[in-house]
């Protein structure tokens, strides 16, 4: 294949972050595309949509069908989770980020990569990604992650089928995690994966 086959088979989604869902320690900037860890938790109004136990935030977009993708700059971020989740996942108390609880994600933590399955699956990457591309095939029940630095496949999580709406999911682990930035569609990498 030549050119950027993503445009032929997948629709780019212009993901922005939903501030109502953001944990109080997370600060959103750059038109709700960048997540950083604040010096101290913000004094935000109580909201049932907000994450309180884990420093997470959801994308505004609700996906119910089709094949789509978005890209996230992870750069030198020290610890993160990226993926999708059901809109009504648990936000307070004990939260398990795994498919049985409505999350399909990968993790970078302490220089190791993991697929958040049950049990977690350790992943081997040849090169640390500067940008991760997330491909969702809704009807097929698949979410795939690609390293845009070396154009390699990181992992695919297969559900069989999704039976409800999904939202992009992001997590920073701590103040030394750095930041995550969602690439606007117009600036998404123009380099093909193959």
Tab-separated table of C-alpha atoms in Angstrom:
chain	number	residue	atom	x	y	z
A	1	UNK	CA	0.000	0.000	0.000
A	2	UNK	CA	1.129	3.493	-0.680
A	3	UNK	CA	0.169	6.754	0.931
A	4	UNK	CA	-1.559	6.965	4.266
A	5	UNK	CA	-3.893	3.947	4.284
A	6	UNK	CA	-5.432	5.135	7.554
A	7	UNK	CA	-7.422	7.696	5.571
A	8	UNK	CA	-8.738	4.986	3.257
A	9	UNK	CA	-9.883	2.506	5.912
A	10	UNK	CA	-10.287	4.605	9.081
A	11	UNK	CA	-11.844	7.954	9.913
A	12	UNK	CA	-9.681	10.354	11.922
A	13	UNK	CA	-11.435	11.510	15.105
A	14	UNK	CA	-10.639	14.997	16.375
A	15	UNK	CA	-10.524	14.051	20.059
A	16	UNK	CA	-10.697	16.706	22.768
A	17	UNK	CA	-10.690	16.154	26.517
A	18	UNK	CA	-13.825	16.460	28.634
A	19	UNK	CA	-12.957	18.699	31.624
A	20	UNK	CA	-16.018	17.496	33.555
A	21	UNK	CA	-14.442	14.012	33.771
A	22	UNK	CA	-10.896	15.173	34.657
A	23	UNK	CA	-9.424	14.207	38.033
A	24	UNK	CA	-8.737	17.353	40.131
A	25	UNK	CA	-4.945	16.811	39.891
A	26	UNK	CA	-5.020	17.000	36.088
A	27	UNK	CA	-4.831	20.302	34.251
A	28	UNK	CA	-6.106	20.494	30.692
A	29	UNK	CA	-4.667	23.016	28.252
A	30	UNK	CA	-4.168	23.712	24.536
A	31	UNK	CA	-7.901	23.724	23.758
A	32	UNK	CA	-8.455	20.617	25.898
A	33	UNK	CA	-5.859	18.548	24.045
A	34	UNK	CA	-3.029	18.453	26.616
A	35	UNK	CA	-2.994	16.838	30.062
A	36	UNK	CA	-0.464	17.788	32.720
A	37	UNK	CA	-0.261	17.097	36.437
A	38	UNK	CA	-0.971	20.170	38.569
A	39	UNK	CA	1.116	21.268	41.545
A	40	UNK	CA	-1.878	20.713	43.803
A	41	UNK	CA	-5.390	19.370	43.175
A	42	UNK	CA	-7.815	21.955	41.833
A	43	UNK	CA	-10.883	22.920	43.822
A	44	UNK	CA	-13.517	21.699	41.369
A	45	UNK	CA	-17.245	21.204	41.826
A	46	UNK	CA	-18.338	17.703	42.799
A	47	UNK	CA	-19.577	15.878	39.714
A	48	UNK	CA	-20.571	12.212	39.270
A	49	UNK	CA	-18.760	12.170	35.902
A	50	UNK	CA	-15.407	13.208	37.441
A	51	UNK	CA	-12.666	10.682	38.241
A	52	UNK	CA	-11.639	10.921	41.891
A	53	UNK	CA	-9.707	7.732	42.690
A	54	UNK	CA	-7.347	7.664	39.700
A	55	UNK	CA	-5.934	10.604	37.696
A	56	UNK	CA	-7.916	9.943	34.517
A	57	UNK	CA	-9.863	11.942	31.952
A	58	UNK	CA	-12.110	10.952	29.053
A	59	UNK	CA	-12.416	12.338	25.570
A	60	UNK	CA	-15.593	14.261	24.709
A	61	UNK	CA	-16.283	12.019	21.737
A	62	UNK	CA	-18.689	9.093	22.052
A	63	UNK	CA	-18.042	6.329	19.518
A	64	UNK	CA	-20.846	3.931	18.627
A	65	UNK	CA	-19.815	2.512	15.248
A	66	UNK	CA	-17.243	2.463	12.483
A	67	UNK	CA	-13.474	2.409	12.171
A	68	UNK	CA	-11.630	5.399	13.552
A	69	UNK	CA	-8.282	6.500	14.935
A	70	UNK	CA	-6.592	9.248	16.935
A	71	UNK	CA	-3.004	9.950	17.934
A	72	UNK	CA	-1.494	10.888	21.276
A	73	UNK	CA	1.951	12.383	21.816
A	74	UNK	CA	3.456	10.646	24.823
A	75	UNK	CA	6.971	12.069	24.336
A	76	UNK	CA	9.032	11.613	27.484
A	77	UNK	CA	6.000	10.988	29.700
A	78	UNK	CA	7.042	8.684	32.510
A	79	UNK	CA	3.808	6.776	33.141
A	80	UNK	CA	0.484	6.674	31.305
A	81	UNK	CA	-2.512	4.592	30.256
A	82	UNK	CA	-4.231	5.043	26.874
A	83	UNK	CA	-7.286	3.386	25.396
A	84	UNK	CA	-11.056	3.410	25.451
A	85	UNK	CA	-13.729	2.798	28.040
A	86	UNK	CA	-17.461	2.632	28.495
A	87	UNK	CA	-18.932	6.044	29.403
A	88	UNK	CA	-20.203	4.932	32.816
A	89	UNK	CA	-17.123	3.226	34.281
A	90	UNK	CA	-16.471	3.530	38.016
A	91	UNK	CA	-14.899	6.863	38.941
A	92	UNK	CA	-14.698	6.640	42.744
A	93	UNK	CA	-13.382	3.965	45.051
A	94	UNK	CA	-11.556	0.926	43.724
A	95	UNK	CA	-11.089	1.093	39.958
A	96	UNK	CA	-9.677	-1.790	37.921
A	97	UNK	CA	-8.577	-0.860	34.439
A	98	UNK	CA	-9.406	-4.048	32.559
A	99	UNK	CA	-11.968	-5.190	29.973
A	100	UNK	CA	-14.295	-6.778	32.537
A	101	UNK	CA	-14.703	-3.337	34.105
A	102	UNK	CA	-15.204	-1.489	30.817
A	103	UNK	CA	-11.618	-0.431	29.978
A	104	UNK	CA	-9.473	-1.510	27.009
A	105	UNK	CA	-6.043	0.063	27.384
A	106	UNK	CA	-2.271	-0.211	27.387
A	107	UNK	CA	0.105	1.118	30.036
A	108	UNK	CA	3.629	2.487	30.238
A	109	UNK	CA	4.954	2.376	33.807
A	110	UNK	CA	8.492	2.048	35.229
A	111	UNK	CA	9.940	1.590	31.722
A	112	UNK	CA	7.650	-1.355	30.984
A	113	UNK	CA	4.687	-1.660	28.630
A	114	UNK	CA	1.575	-3.638	29.511
A	115	UNK	CA	-1.706	-4.603	27.900
A	116	UNK	CA	-4.328	-4.171	30.620
A	117	UNK	CA	-5.891	-7.599	30.265
A	118	UNK	CA	-6.759	-10.091	33.025
A	119	UNK	CA	-4.055	-10.834	34.009
A	120	UNK	CA	-1.947	-8.013	32.564
A	121	UNK	CA	0.240	-8.918	29.583
A	122	UNK	CA	3.769	-7.514	29.383
A	123	UNK	CA	4.649	-6.088	25.960
A	124	UNK	CA	8.028	-5.798	24.252
A	125	UNK	CA	8.725	-2.702	22.168
A	126	UNK	CA	11.871	-2.145	20.112
A	127	UNK	CA	11.642	1.614	20.465
A	128	UNK	CA	9.906	3.964	22.892
A	129	UNK	CA	7.074	5.738	21.035
A	130	UNK	CA	6.937	9.515	20.838
A	131	UNK	CA	3.386	9.165	19.497
A	132	UNK	CA	0.871	6.336	19.877
A	133	UNK	CA	-1.869	5.847	17.286
A	134	UNK	CA	-5.048	4.194	18.547
A	135	UNK	CA	-7.228	2.375	16.006
A	136	UNK	CA	-10.751	1.353	16.957
A	137	UNK	CA	-12.745	-1.114	14.851
A	138	UNK	CA	-16.081	-0.942	16.624
A	139	UNK	CA	-18.081	-3.656	14.845
A	140	UNK	CA	-15.097	-6.033	14.918
A	141	UNK	CA	-14.566	-5.388	18.646
A	142	UNK	CA	-10.893	-4.486	18.226
A	143	UNK	CA	-8.650	-1.707	19.479
A	144	UNK	CA	-5.075	-1.614	18.188
A	145	UNK	CA	-2.138	0.498	19.300
A	146	UNK	CA	0.749	1.498	17.023
A	147	UNK	CA	4.105	3.093	17.745
A	148	UNK	CA	4.334	5.956	15.249
A	149	UNK	CA	8.067	6.379	15.893
A	150	UNK	CA	9.038	3.126	14.171
A	151	UNK	CA	5.591	2.321	12.652
A	152	UNK	CA	5.339	-0.902	14.655
A	153	UNK	CA	2.299	-2.649	16.073
A	154	UNK	CA	2.244	-2.472	19.883
A	155	UNK	CA	-0.797	-4.605	20.703
A	156	UNK	CA	-4.396	-5.400	19.754
A	157	UNK	CA	-7.152	-6.030	22.288
A	158	UNK	CA	-10.098	-8.032	20.928
A	159	UNK	CA	-13.486	-7.921	22.571
A	160	UNK	CA	-15.470	-9.953	20.048
A	161	UNK	CA	-17.939	-7.091	19.740
A	162	UNK	CA	-18.736	-3.862	21.547
A	163	UNK	CA	-22.318	-3.463	22.697
A	164	UNK	CA	-22.506	0.166	23.696
A	165	UNK	CA	-20.887	3.571	23.384
A	166	UNK	CA	-17.149	4.049	23.993
A	167	UNK	CA	-15.005	7.064	24.847
A	168	UNK	CA	-11.265	7.731	24.533
A	169	UNK	CA	-9.501	7.228	27.879
A	170	UNK	CA	-6.294	8.817	29.245
A	171	UNK	CA	-4.366	8.523	32.507
A	172	UNK	CA	-1.249	10.178	33.927
A	173	UNK	CA	0.222	8.465	36.954
A	174	UNK	CA	1.896	11.217	38.971
A	175	UNK	CA	3.545	14.626	38.971
A	176	UNK	CA	6.654	13.185	37.293
A	177	UNK	CA	4.605	11.576	34.508
A	178	UNK	CA	5.108	14.506	32.132
A	179	UNK	CA	2.215	15.264	29.802
A	180	UNK	CA	0.031	13.743	27.104
A	181	UNK	CA	-1.075	15.699	24.039
A	182	UNK	CA	-3.787	14.640	21.593
A	183	UNK	CA	-2.768	15.422	18.017
A	184	UNK	CA	-5.329	17.526	16.125
A	185	UNK	CA	-6.573	15.727	13.021
A	186	UNK	CA	-4.942	18.288	10.713
A	187	UNK	CA	-1.574	17.635	12.389
A	188	UNK	CA	-1.832	13.847	12.681
A	189	UNK	CA	1.251	12.105	11.330
A	190	UNK	CA	1.122	11.829	7.561
A	191	UNK	CA	3.513	8.871	7.439
A	192	UNK	CA	2.072	5.460	6.486
A	193	UNK	CA	2.406	2.569	8.901
A	194	UNK	CA	3.797	0.245	6.245
